[in-house]
Every structure is written in C-alpha cells, then in structure tokens.
PDB file of C-alpha atoms in Angstrom:
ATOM      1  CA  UNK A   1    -123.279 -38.635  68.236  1.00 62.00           C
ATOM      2  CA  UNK A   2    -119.613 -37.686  68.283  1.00 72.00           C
ATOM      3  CA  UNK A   3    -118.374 -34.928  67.141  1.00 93.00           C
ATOM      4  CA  UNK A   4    -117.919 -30.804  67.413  1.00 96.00           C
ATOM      5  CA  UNK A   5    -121.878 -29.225  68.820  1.00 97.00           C
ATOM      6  CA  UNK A   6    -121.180 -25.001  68.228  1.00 97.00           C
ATOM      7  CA  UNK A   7    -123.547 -23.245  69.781  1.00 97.00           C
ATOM      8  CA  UNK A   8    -125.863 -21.031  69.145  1.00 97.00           C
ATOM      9  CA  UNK A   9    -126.105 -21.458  65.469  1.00 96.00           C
ATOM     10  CA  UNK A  10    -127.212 -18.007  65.155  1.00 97.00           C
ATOM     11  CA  UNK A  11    -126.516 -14.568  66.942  1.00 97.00           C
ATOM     12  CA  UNK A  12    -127.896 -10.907  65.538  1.00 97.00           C
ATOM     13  CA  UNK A  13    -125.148  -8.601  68.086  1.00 97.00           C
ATOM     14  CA  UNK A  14    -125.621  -4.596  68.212  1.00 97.00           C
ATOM     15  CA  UNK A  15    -122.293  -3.138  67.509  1.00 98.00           C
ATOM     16  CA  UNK A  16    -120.227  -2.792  70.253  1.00 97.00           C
ATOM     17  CA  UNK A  17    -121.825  -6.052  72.673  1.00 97.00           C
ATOM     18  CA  UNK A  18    -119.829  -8.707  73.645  1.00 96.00           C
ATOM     19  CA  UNK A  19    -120.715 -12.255  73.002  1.00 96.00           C
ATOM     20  CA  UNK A  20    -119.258 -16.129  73.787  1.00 98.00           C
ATOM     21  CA  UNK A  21    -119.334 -18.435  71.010  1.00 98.00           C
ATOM     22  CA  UNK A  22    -119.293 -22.039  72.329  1.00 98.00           C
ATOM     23  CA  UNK A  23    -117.511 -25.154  70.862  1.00 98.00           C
ATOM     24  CA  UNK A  24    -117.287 -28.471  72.991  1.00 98.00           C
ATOM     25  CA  UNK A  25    -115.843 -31.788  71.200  1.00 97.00           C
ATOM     26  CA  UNK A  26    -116.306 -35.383  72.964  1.00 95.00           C
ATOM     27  CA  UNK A  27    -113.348 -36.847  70.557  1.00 93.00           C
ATOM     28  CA  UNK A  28    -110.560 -36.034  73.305  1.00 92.00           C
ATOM     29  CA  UNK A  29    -108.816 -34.035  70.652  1.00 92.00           C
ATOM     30  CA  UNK A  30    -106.016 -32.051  71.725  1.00 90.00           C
ATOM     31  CA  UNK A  31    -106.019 -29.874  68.794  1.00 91.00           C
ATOM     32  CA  UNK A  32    -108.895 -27.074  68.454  1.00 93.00           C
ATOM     33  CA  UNK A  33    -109.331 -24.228  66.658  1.00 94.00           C
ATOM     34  CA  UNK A  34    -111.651 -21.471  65.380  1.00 97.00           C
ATOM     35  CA  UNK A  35    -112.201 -19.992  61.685  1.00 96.00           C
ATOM     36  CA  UNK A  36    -114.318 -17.648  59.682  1.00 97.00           C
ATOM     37  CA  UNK A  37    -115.996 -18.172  56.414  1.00 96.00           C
ATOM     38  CA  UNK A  38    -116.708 -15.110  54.490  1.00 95.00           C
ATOM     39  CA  UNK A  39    -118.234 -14.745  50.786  1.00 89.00           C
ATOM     40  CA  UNK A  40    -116.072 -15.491  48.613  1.00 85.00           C
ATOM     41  CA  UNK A  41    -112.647 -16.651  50.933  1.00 87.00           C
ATOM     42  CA  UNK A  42    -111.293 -19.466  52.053  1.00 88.00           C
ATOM     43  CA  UNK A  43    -111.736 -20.294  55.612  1.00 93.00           C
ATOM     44  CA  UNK A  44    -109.327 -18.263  57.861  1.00 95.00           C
ATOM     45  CA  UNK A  45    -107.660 -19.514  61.114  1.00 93.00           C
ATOM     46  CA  UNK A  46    -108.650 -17.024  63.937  1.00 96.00           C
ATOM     47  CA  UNK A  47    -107.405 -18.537  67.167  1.00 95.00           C
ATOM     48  CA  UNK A  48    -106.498 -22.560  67.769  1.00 92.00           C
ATOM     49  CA  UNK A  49    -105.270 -24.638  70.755  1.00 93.00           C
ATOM     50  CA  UNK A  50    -102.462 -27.564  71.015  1.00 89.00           C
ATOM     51  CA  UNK A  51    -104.174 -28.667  74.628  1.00 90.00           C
ATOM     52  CA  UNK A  52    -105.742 -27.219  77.771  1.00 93.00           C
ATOM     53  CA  UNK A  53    -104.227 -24.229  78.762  1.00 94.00           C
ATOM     54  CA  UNK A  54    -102.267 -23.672  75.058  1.00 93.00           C
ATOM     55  CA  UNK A  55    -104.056 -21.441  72.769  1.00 94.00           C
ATOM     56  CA  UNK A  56    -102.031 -19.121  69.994  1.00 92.00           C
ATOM     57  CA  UNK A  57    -102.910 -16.842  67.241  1.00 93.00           C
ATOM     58  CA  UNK A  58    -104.376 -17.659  63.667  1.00 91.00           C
ATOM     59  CA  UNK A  59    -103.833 -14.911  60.885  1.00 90.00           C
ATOM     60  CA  UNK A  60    -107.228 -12.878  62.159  1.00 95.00           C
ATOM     61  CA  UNK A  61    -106.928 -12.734  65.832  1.00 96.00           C
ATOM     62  CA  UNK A  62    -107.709  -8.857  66.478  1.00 96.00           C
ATOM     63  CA  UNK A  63    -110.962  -8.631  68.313  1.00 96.00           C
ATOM     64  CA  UNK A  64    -111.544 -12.001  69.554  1.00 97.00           C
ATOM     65  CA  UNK A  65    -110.085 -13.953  72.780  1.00 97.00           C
ATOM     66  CA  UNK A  66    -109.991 -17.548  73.484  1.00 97.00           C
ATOM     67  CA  UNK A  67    -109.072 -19.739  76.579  1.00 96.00           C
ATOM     68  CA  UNK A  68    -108.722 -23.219  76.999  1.00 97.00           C
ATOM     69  CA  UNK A  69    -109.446 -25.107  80.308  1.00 96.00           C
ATOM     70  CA  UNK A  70    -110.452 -28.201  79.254  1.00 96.00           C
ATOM     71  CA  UNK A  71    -109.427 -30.471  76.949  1.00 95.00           C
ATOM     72  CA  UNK A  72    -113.174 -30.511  75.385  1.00 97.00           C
ATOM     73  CA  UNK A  73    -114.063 -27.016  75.313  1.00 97.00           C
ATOM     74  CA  UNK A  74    -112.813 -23.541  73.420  1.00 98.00           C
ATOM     75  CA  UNK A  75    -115.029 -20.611  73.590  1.00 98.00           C
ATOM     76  CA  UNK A  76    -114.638 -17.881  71.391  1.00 98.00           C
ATOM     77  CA  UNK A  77    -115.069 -14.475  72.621  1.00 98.00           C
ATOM     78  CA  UNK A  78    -115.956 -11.374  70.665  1.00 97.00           C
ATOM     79  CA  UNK A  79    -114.928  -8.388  72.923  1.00 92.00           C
ATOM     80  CA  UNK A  80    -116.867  -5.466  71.087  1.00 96.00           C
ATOM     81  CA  UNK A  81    -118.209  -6.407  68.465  1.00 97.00           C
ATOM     82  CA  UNK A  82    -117.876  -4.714  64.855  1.00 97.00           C
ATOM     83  CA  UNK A  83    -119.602  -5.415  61.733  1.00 97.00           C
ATOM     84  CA  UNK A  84    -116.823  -6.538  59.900  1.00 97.00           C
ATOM     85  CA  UNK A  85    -117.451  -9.461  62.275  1.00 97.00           C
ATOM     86  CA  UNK A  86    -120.064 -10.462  60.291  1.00 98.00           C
ATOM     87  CA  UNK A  87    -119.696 -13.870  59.551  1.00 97.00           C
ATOM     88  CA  UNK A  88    -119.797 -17.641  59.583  1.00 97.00           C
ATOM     89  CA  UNK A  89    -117.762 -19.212  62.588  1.00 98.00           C
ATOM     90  CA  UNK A  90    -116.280 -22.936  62.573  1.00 97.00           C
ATOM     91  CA  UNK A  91    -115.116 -24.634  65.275  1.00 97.00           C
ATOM     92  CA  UNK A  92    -112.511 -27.354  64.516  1.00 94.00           C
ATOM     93  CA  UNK A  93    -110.534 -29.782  66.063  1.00 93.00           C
ATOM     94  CA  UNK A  94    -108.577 -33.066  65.698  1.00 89.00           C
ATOM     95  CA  UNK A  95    -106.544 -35.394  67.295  1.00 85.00           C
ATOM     96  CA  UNK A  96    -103.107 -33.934  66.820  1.00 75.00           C
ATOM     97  CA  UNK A  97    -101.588 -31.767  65.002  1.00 66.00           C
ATOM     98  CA  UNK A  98     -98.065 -32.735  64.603  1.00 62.00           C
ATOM     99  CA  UNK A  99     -99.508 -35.776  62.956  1.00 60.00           C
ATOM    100  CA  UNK A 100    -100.025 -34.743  59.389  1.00 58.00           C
ATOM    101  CA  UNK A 101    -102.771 -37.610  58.003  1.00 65.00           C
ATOM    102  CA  UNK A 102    -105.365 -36.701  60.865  1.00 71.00           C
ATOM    103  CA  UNK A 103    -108.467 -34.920  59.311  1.00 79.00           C
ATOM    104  CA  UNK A 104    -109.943 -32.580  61.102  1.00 88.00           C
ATOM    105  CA  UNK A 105    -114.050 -31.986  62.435  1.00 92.00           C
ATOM    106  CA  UNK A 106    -116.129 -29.478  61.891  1.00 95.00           C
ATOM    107  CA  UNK A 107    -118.529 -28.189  63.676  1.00 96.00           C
ATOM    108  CA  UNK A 108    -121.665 -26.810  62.026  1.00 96.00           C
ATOM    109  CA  UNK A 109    -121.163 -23.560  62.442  1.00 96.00           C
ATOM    110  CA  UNK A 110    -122.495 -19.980  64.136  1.00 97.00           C
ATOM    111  CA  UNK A 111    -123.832 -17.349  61.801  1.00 97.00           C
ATOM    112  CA  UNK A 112    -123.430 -14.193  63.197  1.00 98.00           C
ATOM    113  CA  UNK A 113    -124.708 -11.129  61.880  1.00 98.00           C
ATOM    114  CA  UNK A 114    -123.431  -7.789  63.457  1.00 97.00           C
ATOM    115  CA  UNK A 115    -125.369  -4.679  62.929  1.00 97.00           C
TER     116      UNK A 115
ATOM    117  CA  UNK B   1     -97.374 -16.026  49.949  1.00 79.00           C
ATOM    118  CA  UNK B   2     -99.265 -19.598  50.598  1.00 82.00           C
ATOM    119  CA  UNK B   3    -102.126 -19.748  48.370  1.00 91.00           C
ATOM    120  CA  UNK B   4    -104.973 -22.223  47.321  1.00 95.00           C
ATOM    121  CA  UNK B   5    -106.674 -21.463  43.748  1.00 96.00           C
ATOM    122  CA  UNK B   6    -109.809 -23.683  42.951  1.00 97.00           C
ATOM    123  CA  UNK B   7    -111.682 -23.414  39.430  1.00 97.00           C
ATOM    124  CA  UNK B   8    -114.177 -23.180  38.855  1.00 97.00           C
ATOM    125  CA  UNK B   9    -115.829 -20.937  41.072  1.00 96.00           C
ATOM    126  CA  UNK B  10    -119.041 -22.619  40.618  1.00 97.00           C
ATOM    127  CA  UNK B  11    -120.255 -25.453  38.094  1.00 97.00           C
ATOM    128  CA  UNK B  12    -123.803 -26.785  37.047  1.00 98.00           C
ATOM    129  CA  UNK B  13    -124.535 -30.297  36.281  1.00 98.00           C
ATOM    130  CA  UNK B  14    -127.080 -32.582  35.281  1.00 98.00           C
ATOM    131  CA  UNK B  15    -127.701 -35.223  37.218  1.00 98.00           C
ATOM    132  CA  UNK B  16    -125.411 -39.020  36.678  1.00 98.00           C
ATOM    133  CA  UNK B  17    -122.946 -36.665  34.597  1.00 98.00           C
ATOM    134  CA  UNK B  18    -119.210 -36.902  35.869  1.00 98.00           C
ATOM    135  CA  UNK B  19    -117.605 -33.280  36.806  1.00 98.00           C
ATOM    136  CA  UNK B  20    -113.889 -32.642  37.779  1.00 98.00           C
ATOM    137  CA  UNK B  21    -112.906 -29.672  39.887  1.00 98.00           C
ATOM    138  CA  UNK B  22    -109.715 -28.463  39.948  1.00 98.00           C
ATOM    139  CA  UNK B  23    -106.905 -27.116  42.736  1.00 98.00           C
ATOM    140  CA  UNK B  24    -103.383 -25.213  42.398  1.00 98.00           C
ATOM    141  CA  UNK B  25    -101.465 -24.109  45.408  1.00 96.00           C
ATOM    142  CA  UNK B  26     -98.631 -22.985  46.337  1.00 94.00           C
ATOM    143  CA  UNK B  27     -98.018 -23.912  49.903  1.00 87.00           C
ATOM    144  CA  UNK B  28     -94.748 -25.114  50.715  1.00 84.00           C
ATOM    145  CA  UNK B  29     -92.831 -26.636  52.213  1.00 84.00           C
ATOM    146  CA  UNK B  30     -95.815 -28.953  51.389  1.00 87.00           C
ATOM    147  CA  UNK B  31     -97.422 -31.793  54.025  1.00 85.00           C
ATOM    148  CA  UNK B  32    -100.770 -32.728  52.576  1.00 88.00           C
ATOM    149  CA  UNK B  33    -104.083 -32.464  50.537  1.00 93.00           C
ATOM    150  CA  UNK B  34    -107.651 -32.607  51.327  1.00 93.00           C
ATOM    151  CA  UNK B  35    -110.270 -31.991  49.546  1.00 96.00           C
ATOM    152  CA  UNK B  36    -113.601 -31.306  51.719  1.00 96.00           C
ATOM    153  CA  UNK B  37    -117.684 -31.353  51.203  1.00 97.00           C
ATOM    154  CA  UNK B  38    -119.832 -28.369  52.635  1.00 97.00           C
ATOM    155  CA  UNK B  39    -123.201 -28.752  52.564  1.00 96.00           C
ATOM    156  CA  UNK B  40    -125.139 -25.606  52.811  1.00 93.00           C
ATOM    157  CA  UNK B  41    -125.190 -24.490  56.301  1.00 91.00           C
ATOM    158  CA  UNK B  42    -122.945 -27.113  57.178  1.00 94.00           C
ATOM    159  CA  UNK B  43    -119.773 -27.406  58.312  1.00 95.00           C
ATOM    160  CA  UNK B  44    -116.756 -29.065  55.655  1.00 95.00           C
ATOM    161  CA  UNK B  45    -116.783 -32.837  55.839  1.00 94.00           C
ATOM    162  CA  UNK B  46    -113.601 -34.534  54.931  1.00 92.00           C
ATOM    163  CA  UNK B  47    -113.849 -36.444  51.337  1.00 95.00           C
ATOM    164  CA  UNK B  48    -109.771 -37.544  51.379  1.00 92.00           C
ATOM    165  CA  UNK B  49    -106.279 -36.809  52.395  1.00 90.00           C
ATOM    166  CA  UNK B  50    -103.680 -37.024  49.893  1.00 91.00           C
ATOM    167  CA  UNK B  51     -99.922 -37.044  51.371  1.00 87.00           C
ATOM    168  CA  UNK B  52     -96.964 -36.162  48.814  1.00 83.00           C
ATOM    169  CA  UNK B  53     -95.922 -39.399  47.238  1.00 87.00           C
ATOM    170  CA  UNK B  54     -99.882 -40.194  46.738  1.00 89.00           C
ATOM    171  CA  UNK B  55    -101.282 -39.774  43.336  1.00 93.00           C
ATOM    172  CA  UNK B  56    -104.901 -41.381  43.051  1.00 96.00           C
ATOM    173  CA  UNK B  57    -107.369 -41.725  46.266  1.00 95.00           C
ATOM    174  CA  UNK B  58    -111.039 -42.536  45.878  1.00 95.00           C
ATOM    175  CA  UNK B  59    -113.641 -41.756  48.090  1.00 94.00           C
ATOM    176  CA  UNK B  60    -116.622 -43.853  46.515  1.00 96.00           C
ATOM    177  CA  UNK B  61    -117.653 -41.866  43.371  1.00 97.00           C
ATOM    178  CA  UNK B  62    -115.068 -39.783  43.964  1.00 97.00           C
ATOM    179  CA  UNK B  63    -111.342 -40.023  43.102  1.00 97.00           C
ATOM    180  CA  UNK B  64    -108.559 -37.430  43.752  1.00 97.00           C
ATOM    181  CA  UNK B  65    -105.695 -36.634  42.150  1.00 97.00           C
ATOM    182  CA  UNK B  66    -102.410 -35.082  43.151  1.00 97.00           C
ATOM    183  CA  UNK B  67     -99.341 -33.723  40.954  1.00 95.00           C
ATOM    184  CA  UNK B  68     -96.998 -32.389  43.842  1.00 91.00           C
ATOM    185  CA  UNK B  69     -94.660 -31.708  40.895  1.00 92.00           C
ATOM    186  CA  UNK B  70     -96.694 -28.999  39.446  1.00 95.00           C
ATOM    187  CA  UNK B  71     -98.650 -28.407  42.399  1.00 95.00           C
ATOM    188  CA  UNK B  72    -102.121 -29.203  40.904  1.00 97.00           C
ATOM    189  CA  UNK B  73    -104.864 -31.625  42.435  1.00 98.00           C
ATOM    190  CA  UNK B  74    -108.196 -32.146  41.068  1.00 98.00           C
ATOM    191  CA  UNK B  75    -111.390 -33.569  42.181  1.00 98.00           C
ATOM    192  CA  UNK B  76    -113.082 -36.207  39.868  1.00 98.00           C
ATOM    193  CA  UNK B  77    -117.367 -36.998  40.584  1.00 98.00           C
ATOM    194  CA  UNK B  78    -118.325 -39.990  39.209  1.00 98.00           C
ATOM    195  CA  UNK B  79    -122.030 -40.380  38.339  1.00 98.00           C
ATOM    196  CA  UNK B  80    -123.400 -37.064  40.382  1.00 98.00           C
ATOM    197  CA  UNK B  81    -126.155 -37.337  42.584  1.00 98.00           C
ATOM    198  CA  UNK B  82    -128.354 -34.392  44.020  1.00 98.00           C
ATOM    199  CA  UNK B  83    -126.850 -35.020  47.434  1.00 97.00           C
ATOM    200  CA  UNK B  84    -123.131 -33.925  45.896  1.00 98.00           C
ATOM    201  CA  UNK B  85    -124.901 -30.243  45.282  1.00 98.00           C
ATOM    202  CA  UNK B  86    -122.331 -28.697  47.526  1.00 98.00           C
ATOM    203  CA  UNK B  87    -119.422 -26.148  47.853  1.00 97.00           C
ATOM    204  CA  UNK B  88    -115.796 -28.562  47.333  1.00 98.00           C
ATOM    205  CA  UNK B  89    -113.222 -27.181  49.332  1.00 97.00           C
ATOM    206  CA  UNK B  90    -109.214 -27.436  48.789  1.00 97.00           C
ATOM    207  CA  UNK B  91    -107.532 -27.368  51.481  1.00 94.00           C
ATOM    208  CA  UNK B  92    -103.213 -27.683  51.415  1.00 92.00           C
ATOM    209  CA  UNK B  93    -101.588 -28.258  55.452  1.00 87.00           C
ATOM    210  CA  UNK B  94     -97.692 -27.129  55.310  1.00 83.00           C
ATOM    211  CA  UNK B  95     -95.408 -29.360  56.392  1.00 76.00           C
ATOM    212  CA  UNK B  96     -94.693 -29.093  60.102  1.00 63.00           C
ATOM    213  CA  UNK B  97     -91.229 -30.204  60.087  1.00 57.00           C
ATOM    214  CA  UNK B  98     -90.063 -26.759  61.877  1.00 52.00           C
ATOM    215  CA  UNK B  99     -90.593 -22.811  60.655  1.00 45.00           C
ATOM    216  CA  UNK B 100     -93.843 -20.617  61.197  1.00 42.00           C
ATOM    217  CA  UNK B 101     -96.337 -22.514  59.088  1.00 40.00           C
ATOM    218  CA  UNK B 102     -96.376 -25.279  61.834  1.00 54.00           C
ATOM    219  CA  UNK B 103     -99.123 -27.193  60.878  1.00 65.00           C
ATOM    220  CA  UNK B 104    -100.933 -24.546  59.060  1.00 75.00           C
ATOM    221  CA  UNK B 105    -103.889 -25.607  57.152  1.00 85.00           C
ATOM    222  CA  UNK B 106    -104.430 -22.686  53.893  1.00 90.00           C
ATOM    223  CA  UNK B 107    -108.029 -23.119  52.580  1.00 93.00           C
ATOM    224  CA  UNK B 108    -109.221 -22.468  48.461  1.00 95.00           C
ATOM    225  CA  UNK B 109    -112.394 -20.063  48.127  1.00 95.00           C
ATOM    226  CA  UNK B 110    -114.167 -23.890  47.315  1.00 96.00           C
ATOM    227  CA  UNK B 111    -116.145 -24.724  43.976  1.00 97.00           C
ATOM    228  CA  UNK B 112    -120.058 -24.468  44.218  1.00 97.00           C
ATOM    229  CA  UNK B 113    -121.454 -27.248  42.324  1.00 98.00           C
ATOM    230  CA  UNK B 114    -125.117 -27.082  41.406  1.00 98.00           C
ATOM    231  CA  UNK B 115    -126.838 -30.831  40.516  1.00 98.00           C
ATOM    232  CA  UNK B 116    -130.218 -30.300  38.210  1.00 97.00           C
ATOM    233  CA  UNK B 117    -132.660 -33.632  37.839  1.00 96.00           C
TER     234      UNK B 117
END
C-alpha cells in the first residue's frame, strides 16, 4: 500500500549511542518532515525537507541530523543520544507545501525509549 | 506566540451518543484547519481540512466547524462507534504568504475520547 513505512517501530538506545531512524514514502512527495509526540504536547516539528537535497530546521532540532538524497527517503539521525529523547517519532510528508489544502501522511511511528 | 488549545483533554462516551470536541488557536496570519484521528499506536489520519472562508465540512459522522472570526473550531461525532475511541488532534497551518511561519503546521495536545458498549 501507499504511504509513509518508519522503521523500526521500536528502539531501547543506551545513553550516549547513535541511531538512524528510517522514513521512505512511495507518494513522490516533495515535502517531508519529522516530529515528536510527547505526553501531554502537541506534535513538534524537528527537522523537514522541501525536496532532495533541501532540509531546514523545525523548533527542536538540537541533537538530531537529517539529509535528503532522494526524493523518497529522510532518515533521522540521533547523534548521542539523551533521555530526554525519549519519545514517539513521526515521519510526515505531502505533496507540497506551498499548497495550503494538501493533507499531509503519517507514518506510524518509532517509539524510542532512551535509558 | 502560535498556539492550539483543545478541550477537553479527554472525554468518555457511551456508545451511538454524539460528542463535540472543541479547538481555539491563535495562529496567524491564519491558512487552514484540520482536525486529525490517532489511533493508539498509530500515526494521525486526516478527518478534514477547513480553509478560512469554510464554515461546515463533514467527514461521514463527522462534521467540522470553523469560526475564523473568533478563532474557534469544533469537532462534532455523530452516532459514536467503538472504532472513533481515539486521540482528535487540532492542527492550525499559518499562512505561507511570506514571513517565518512558512507553512508551519502548530499542533493542539489532541482530545482522548474513550467509547464504552
């Protein structure tokens, strides 16, 4: 089926290991992007991508890196990771996004638990 | 600041009774309004868009409503079902007609509604 496949859906990290968290989409979207969902908050934009080779920062970038080389894939890379990295990661994308009315996809989601 | 505010923070139903949720932001300059499903463990699945001069949009049983004057949406369930237990998440997108909030999508905490037989 179509759509955003994250992978793995879930990751138990020692503090201070370094991880990818994959995201490929099959939709030819040129608009991907990464989030967190923590108790209690909204989702929050960590990284996102306008096309292959365009990434920029969300409003929680510090400790994670992102790259862009395809038009289907955006890994999300956790440096060293801390336990305030403990979370639930969404990958997200959609077919533009200068055009307002396009929803975006969701992927299912990573759960990662840092300890 | 741009904020989304949903109430409540969680509901409980019975079963084939209607529910409304509610959403007040303050994003602006405003683009549109969506108002997502998340299963648990899922990831948000889009229920409907709503652009500024939209008032009413159904989605099956349920119907969204936007006042862009007062900056208040809600989120009507018609008839629940066990399969709407879910969290309902409010999500505002800023217009991207220029400044720094190109495109920026700002995301409510979501309501957790709890269907019982």
């Amino acid at each position: 089926n179509a759509g955003v496949t994250q992978t793995p859906k879930f990751q138990v990290l020692k503090t201070g290991q370094s991880m990818t968290l994959q995201c490929a989409q099959d939709m030819n979207h040129e608009y991907m992007s990464w989030y967190r969902q923590d108790p209690g908050m909204g989702l929050r934009l960590i990284h996102y991508s306008v096309g292959a080779g365009i990434t920029d920062q969300g409003e929680v970038p510090n400790g994670y890196n992102v790259s862009r080389s395809t038009t289907e894939d955006f890994p999300l890379r956790l440096l060293s990771a801390a336990p305030s990295q403990t979370s639930v990661y969404f990958c997200a994308s959609s077919y533009s996004l200068t055009a307002d009315n396009y929803g975006y996809t969701f992927g299912s989601g990573t759960r990662l638990t840092v300890v | 600041k741009n904020q989304v505010e949903q109430s409540p923070q969680s509901l409980i139903i019975l079963e084939g009774k209607n529910c409304t949720l509610q959403c007040n932001y303050t994003v602006s300059p405003f683009s549109n309004l969506r108002w997502y499903k998340q299963d648990t463990g899922r990831g948000p699945v889009s229920l409907t868009i709503m652009t500024f001069s939209e008032n009413t949009k159904s989605n099956g049983r349920y119907t969204a409503t936007l006042d862009a004057d007062t900056k208040q949406s809600s989120l009507h369930i018609t008839a629940s079902q066990l399969s709407d237990s879910a969290s309902y998440i409010c999500v505002v997108r800023a217009s991207n007609a220029g400044g720094t909030s190109y495109g920026k999508l700002t995301f409510g905490q979501g309501t957790i509604l709890t269907v019982h037989p």
